[in-house]
Amino acid sequence: MIDQLRQQLNTLGENYIEKKAVFKIKVIPFFCAISIKKDHKSEGRLSFYSNQLIEILMVVLFVLFGLSIYDIDAGFTHGPIHIMFAILITFNLILKQVAIEGLKTRLAMLRLYEQQALNNNADVIIANSDKNTK
């Protein structure tokens, strides 16, 4: 399964790093990376993830802290800047999730195209063998 994933990533032209059967794919350099690892509990499955738990916690803390110190009279640096950081991190989380789903879709479509090519080749071979036997 790992060899098949490695071949599919090479076919798609993805930039990846492999360490101990865990793939780290750089979707957008310096901004978004996805990790893929084999799920040991259920054989034959791959887990797509990016470390989003820490970022979700940061969003919650920035929003809570920004709302707790918000003072209309104090100016821009007392509150709204923290909420802005939370919004930027949220956009990053959304972009990572879109990248994960996009990579899953591209891998699935590649498998479908390969299966379709195999079926077409098998049909051509069967048609040629039928012509030769007549």
PDB file of C-alpha atoms in Angstrom:
ATOM      1  CA  MET A   1       0.000   0.000   0.000  1.00  0.00           C
ATOM      2  CA  ILE A   2       2.836   2.388   0.836  1.00  0.00           C
ATOM      3  CA  ASP A   3       4.573   1.564  -2.450  1.00  0.00           C
ATOM      4  CA  GLN A   4       1.333   2.215  -4.335  1.00  0.00           C
ATOM      5  CA  LEU A   5       0.900   5.584  -2.576  1.00  0.00           C
ATOM      6  CA  ARG A   6       4.500   6.513  -3.357  1.00  0.00           C
ATOM      7  CA  GLN A   7       3.947   5.683  -7.042  1.00  0.00           C
ATOM      8  CA  GLN A   8       0.676   7.666  -7.148  1.00  0.00           C
ATOM      9  CA  LEU A   9       2.306  10.722  -5.549  1.00  0.00           C
ATOM     10  CA  ASN A  10       5.147  10.518  -8.066  1.00  0.00           C
ATOM     11  CA  THR A  11       2.634  10.232 -10.920  1.00  0.00           C
ATOM     12  CA  LEU A  12       0.752  13.295  -9.642  1.00  0.00           C
ATOM     13  CA  GLY A  13       4.038  15.202  -9.275  1.00  0.00           C
ATOM     14  CA  GLU A  14       3.515  16.012  -5.585  1.00  0.00           C
ATOM     15  CA  ASN A  15       6.419  17.213  -3.447  1.00  0.00           C
ATOM     16  CA  TYR A  16       6.641  14.895  -0.459  1.00  0.00           C
ATOM     17  CA  ILE A  17       8.975  13.727   2.275  1.00  0.00           C
ATOM     18  CA  GLU A  18       8.831  10.134   3.483  1.00  0.00           C
ATOM     19  CA  LYS A  19       9.944   9.051   6.949  1.00  0.00           C
ATOM     20  CA  LYS A  20       9.115   5.608   8.336  1.00  0.00           C
ATOM     21  CA  ALA A  21       6.072   5.082   6.076  1.00  0.00           C
ATOM     22  CA  VAL A  22       4.668   8.529   6.935  1.00  0.00           C
ATOM     23  CA  PHE A  23       4.377  10.953   4.044  1.00  0.00           C
ATOM     24  CA  LYS A  24       4.445  14.719   4.505  1.00  0.00           C
ATOM     25  CA  ILE A  25       3.165  16.502   1.418  1.00  0.00           C
ATOM     26  CA  LYS A  26       3.889  20.184   0.894  1.00  0.00           C
ATOM     27  CA  VAL A  27       0.705  21.466  -0.714  1.00  0.00           C
ATOM     28  CA  ILE A  28       1.608  25.134  -0.467  1.00  0.00           C
ATOM     29  CA  PRO A  29       5.272  25.600   0.542  1.00  0.00           C
ATOM     30  CA  PHE A  30       5.831  27.204   3.972  1.00  0.00           C
ATOM     31  CA  PHE A  31       2.083  27.476   4.542  1.00  0.00           C
ATOM     32  CA  CYS A  32       0.268  24.165   4.263  1.00  0.00           C
ATOM     33  CA  ALA A  33       1.478  20.587   4.658  1.00  0.00           C
ATOM     34  CA  ILE A  34      -0.511  17.358   4.847  1.00  0.00           C
ATOM     35  CA  SER A  35       0.637  14.146   6.495  1.00  0.00           C
ATOM     36  CA  ILE A  36      -0.482  10.700   5.384  1.00  0.00           C
ATOM     37  CA  LYS A  37       0.119   7.599   7.460  1.00  0.00           C
ATOM     38  CA  LYS A  38      -1.082   4.033   7.449  1.00  0.00           C
ATOM     39  CA  ASP A  39      -3.767   3.293  10.030  1.00  0.00           C
ATOM     40  CA  HIS A  40      -2.540   0.333  12.089  1.00  0.00           C
ATOM     41  CA  LYS A  41      -5.931  -0.393  13.673  1.00  0.00           C
ATOM     42  CA  SER A  42      -7.737  -1.029  10.393  1.00  0.00           C
ATOM     43  CA  GLU A  43      -5.518  -2.490   7.699  1.00  0.00           C
ATOM     44  CA  GLY A  44      -5.781  -1.103   4.222  1.00  0.00           C
ATOM     45  CA  ARG A  45      -6.656   2.475   5.210  1.00  0.00           C
ATOM     46  CA  LEU A  46      -4.661   5.660   5.067  1.00  0.00           C
ATOM     47  CA  SER A  47      -5.118   8.589   7.446  1.00  0.00           C
ATOM     48  CA  PHE A  48      -4.884  12.090   6.000  1.00  0.00           C
ATOM     49  CA  TYR A  49      -4.270  14.766   8.607  1.00  0.00           C
ATOM     50  CA  SER A  50      -2.527  17.963   9.460  1.00  0.00           C
ATOM     51  CA  ASN A  51      -1.863  19.005  13.026  1.00  0.00           C
ATOM     52  CA  GLN A  52      -4.950  21.162  13.362  1.00  0.00           C
ATOM     53  CA  LEU A  53      -5.756  20.680  17.042  1.00  0.00           C
ATOM     54  CA  ILE A  54      -3.129  23.188  18.175  1.00  0.00           C
ATOM     55  CA  GLU A  55      -4.313  25.712  15.593  1.00  0.00           C
ATOM     56  CA  ILE A  56      -7.942  25.325  16.665  1.00  0.00           C
ATOM     57  CA  LEU A  57      -6.883  25.903  20.266  1.00  0.00           C
ATOM     58  CA  MET A  58      -4.953  29.024  19.185  1.00  0.00           C
ATOM     59  CA  VAL A  59      -8.038  30.372  17.372  1.00  0.00           C
ATOM     60  CA  VAL A  60     -10.189  29.890  20.468  1.00  0.00           C
ATOM     61  CA  LEU A  61      -7.606  31.506  22.735  1.00  0.00           C
ATOM     62  CA  PHE A  62      -7.042  34.473  20.393  1.00  0.00           C
ATOM     63  CA  VAL A  63     -10.786  35.091  20.103  1.00  0.00           C
ATOM     64  CA  LEU A  64     -11.389  34.798  23.845  1.00  0.00           C
ATOM     65  CA  PHE A  65      -8.388  36.953  24.700  1.00  0.00           C
ATOM     66  CA  GLY A  66      -9.245  39.523  22.021  1.00  0.00           C
ATOM     67  CA  LEU A  67     -12.829  39.789  23.230  1.00  0.00           C
ATOM     68  CA  SER A  68     -11.838  39.957  26.891  1.00  0.00           C
ATOM     69  CA  ILE A  69      -9.424  42.894  26.445  1.00  0.00           C
ATOM     70  CA  TYR A  70     -11.443  44.698  23.790  1.00  0.00           C
ATOM     71  CA  ASP A  71     -11.803  48.395  24.603  1.00  0.00           C
ATOM     72  CA  ILE A  72     -13.379  50.760  22.099  1.00  0.00           C
ATOM     73  CA  ASP A  73     -11.615  53.814  23.509  1.00  0.00           C
ATOM     74  CA  ALA A  74      -8.149  52.179  23.665  1.00  0.00           C
ATOM     75  CA  GLY A  75      -7.772  51.764  19.915  1.00  0.00           C
ATOM     76  CA  PHE A  76      -6.938  49.094  17.396  1.00  0.00           C
ATOM     77  CA  THR A  77      -4.276  47.211  19.365  1.00  0.00           C
ATOM     78  CA  HIS A  78      -6.568  46.333  22.278  1.00  0.00           C
ATOM     79  CA  GLY A  79      -8.592  43.426  20.981  1.00  0.00           C
ATOM     80  CA  PRO A  80      -9.179  43.535  17.228  1.00  0.00           C
ATOM     81  CA  ILE A  81      -5.606  42.520  16.378  1.00  0.00           C
ATOM     82  CA  HIS A  82      -6.079  39.263  18.300  1.00  0.00           C
ATOM     83  CA  ILE A  83      -9.344  38.587  16.509  1.00  0.00           C
ATOM     84  CA  MET A  84      -7.584  39.269  13.191  1.00  0.00           C
ATOM     85  CA  PHE A  85      -4.932  36.640  14.044  1.00  0.00           C
ATOM     86  CA  ALA A  86      -7.737  34.201  14.866  1.00  0.00           C
ATOM     87  CA  ILE A  87      -9.350  34.871  11.483  1.00  0.00           C
ATOM     88  CA  LEU A  88      -6.048  34.352   9.640  1.00  0.00           C
ATOM     89  CA  ILE A  89      -5.426  31.051  11.428  1.00  0.00           C
ATOM     90  CA  THR A  90      -9.013  29.998  10.636  1.00  0.00           C
ATOM     91  CA  PHE A  91      -8.414  30.697   6.937  1.00  0.00           C
ATOM     92  CA  ASN A  92      -5.261  28.561   7.167  1.00  0.00           C
ATOM     93  CA  LEU A  93      -7.301  25.728   8.727  1.00  0.00           C
ATOM     94  CA  ILE A  94      -9.918  25.953   5.993  1.00  0.00           C
ATOM     95  CA  LEU A  95      -7.203  25.960   3.315  1.00  0.00           C
ATOM     96  CA  LYS A  96      -5.596  22.859   4.846  1.00  0.00           C
ATOM     97  CA  GLN A  97      -8.918  21.025   4.900  1.00  0.00           C
ATOM     98  CA  VAL A  98      -9.567  21.952   1.263  1.00  0.00           C
ATOM     99  CA  ALA A  99      -6.053  20.736   0.400  1.00  0.00           C
ATOM    100  CA  ILE A 100      -6.658  17.415   2.176  1.00  0.00           C
ATOM    101  CA  GLU A 101      -9.934  16.852   0.335  1.00  0.00           C
ATOM    102  CA  GLY A 102      -8.362  17.915  -2.968  1.00  0.00           C
ATOM    103  CA  LEU A 103      -5.498  15.457  -2.539  1.00  0.00           C
ATOM    104  CA  LYS A 104      -7.937  12.665  -1.658  1.00  0.00           C
ATOM    105  CA  THR A 105      -9.947  13.464  -4.783  1.00  0.00           C
ATOM    106  CA  ARG A 106      -6.876  13.532  -7.043  1.00  0.00           C
ATOM    107  CA  LEU A 107      -5.682  10.178  -5.670  1.00  0.00           C
ATOM    108  CA  ALA A 108      -9.146   8.649  -6.151  1.00  0.00           C
ATOM    109  CA  MET A 109      -9.414   9.992  -9.705  1.00  0.00           C
ATOM    110  CA  LEU A 110      -5.944   8.646 -10.508  1.00  0.00           C
ATOM    111  CA  ARG A 111      -7.046   5.190  -9.304  1.00  0.00           C
ATOM    112  CA  LEU A 112     -10.187   5.434 -11.473  1.00  0.00           C
ATOM    113  CA  TYR A 113      -8.181   6.449 -14.559  1.00  0.00           C
ATOM    114  CA  GLU A 114      -5.718   3.607 -13.994  1.00  0.00           C
ATOM    115  CA  GLN A 115      -8.574   1.118 -13.575  1.00  0.00           C
ATOM    116  CA  GLN A 116     -10.270   2.446 -16.710  1.00  0.00           C
ATOM    117  CA  ALA A 117      -7.014   2.121 -18.661  1.00  0.00           C
ATOM    118  CA  LEU A 118      -6.655  -1.488 -17.482  1.00  0.00           C
ATOM    119  CA  ASN A 119     -10.239  -2.250 -18.510  1.00  0.00           C
ATOM    120  CA  ASN A 120      -9.708  -0.668 -21.950  1.00  0.00           C
ATOM    121  CA  ASN A 121      -6.509  -2.676 -22.451  1.00  0.00           C
ATOM    122  CA  ALA A 122      -8.305  -5.869 -21.441  1.00  0.00           C
ATOM    123  CA  ASP A 123     -11.130  -5.098 -23.899  1.00  0.00           C
ATOM    124  CA  VAL A 124      -8.615  -4.521 -26.714  1.00  0.00           C
ATOM    125  CA  ILE A 125      -6.836  -7.793 -25.921  1.00  0.00           C
ATOM    126  CA  ILE A 126     -10.137  -9.696 -25.877  1.00  0.00           C
ATOM    127  CA  ALA A 127     -11.219  -8.095 -29.174  1.00  0.00           C
ATOM    128  CA  ASN A 128      -7.883  -8.946 -30.801  1.00  0.00           C
ATOM    129  CA  SER A 129      -8.043 -12.534 -29.578  1.00  0.00           C
ATOM    130  CA  ASP A 130     -11.603 -12.851 -30.935  1.00  0.00           C
ATOM    131  CA  LYS A 131     -10.419 -11.631 -34.361  1.00  0.00           C
ATOM    132  CA  ASN A 132      -7.508 -14.039 -34.355  1.00  0.00           C
ATOM    133  CA  THR A 133      -9.701 -17.059 -33.539  1.00  0.00           C
ATOM    134  CA  LYS A 134     -12.141 -16.384 -36.403  1.00  0.00           C
TER     135      LYS A 134
END
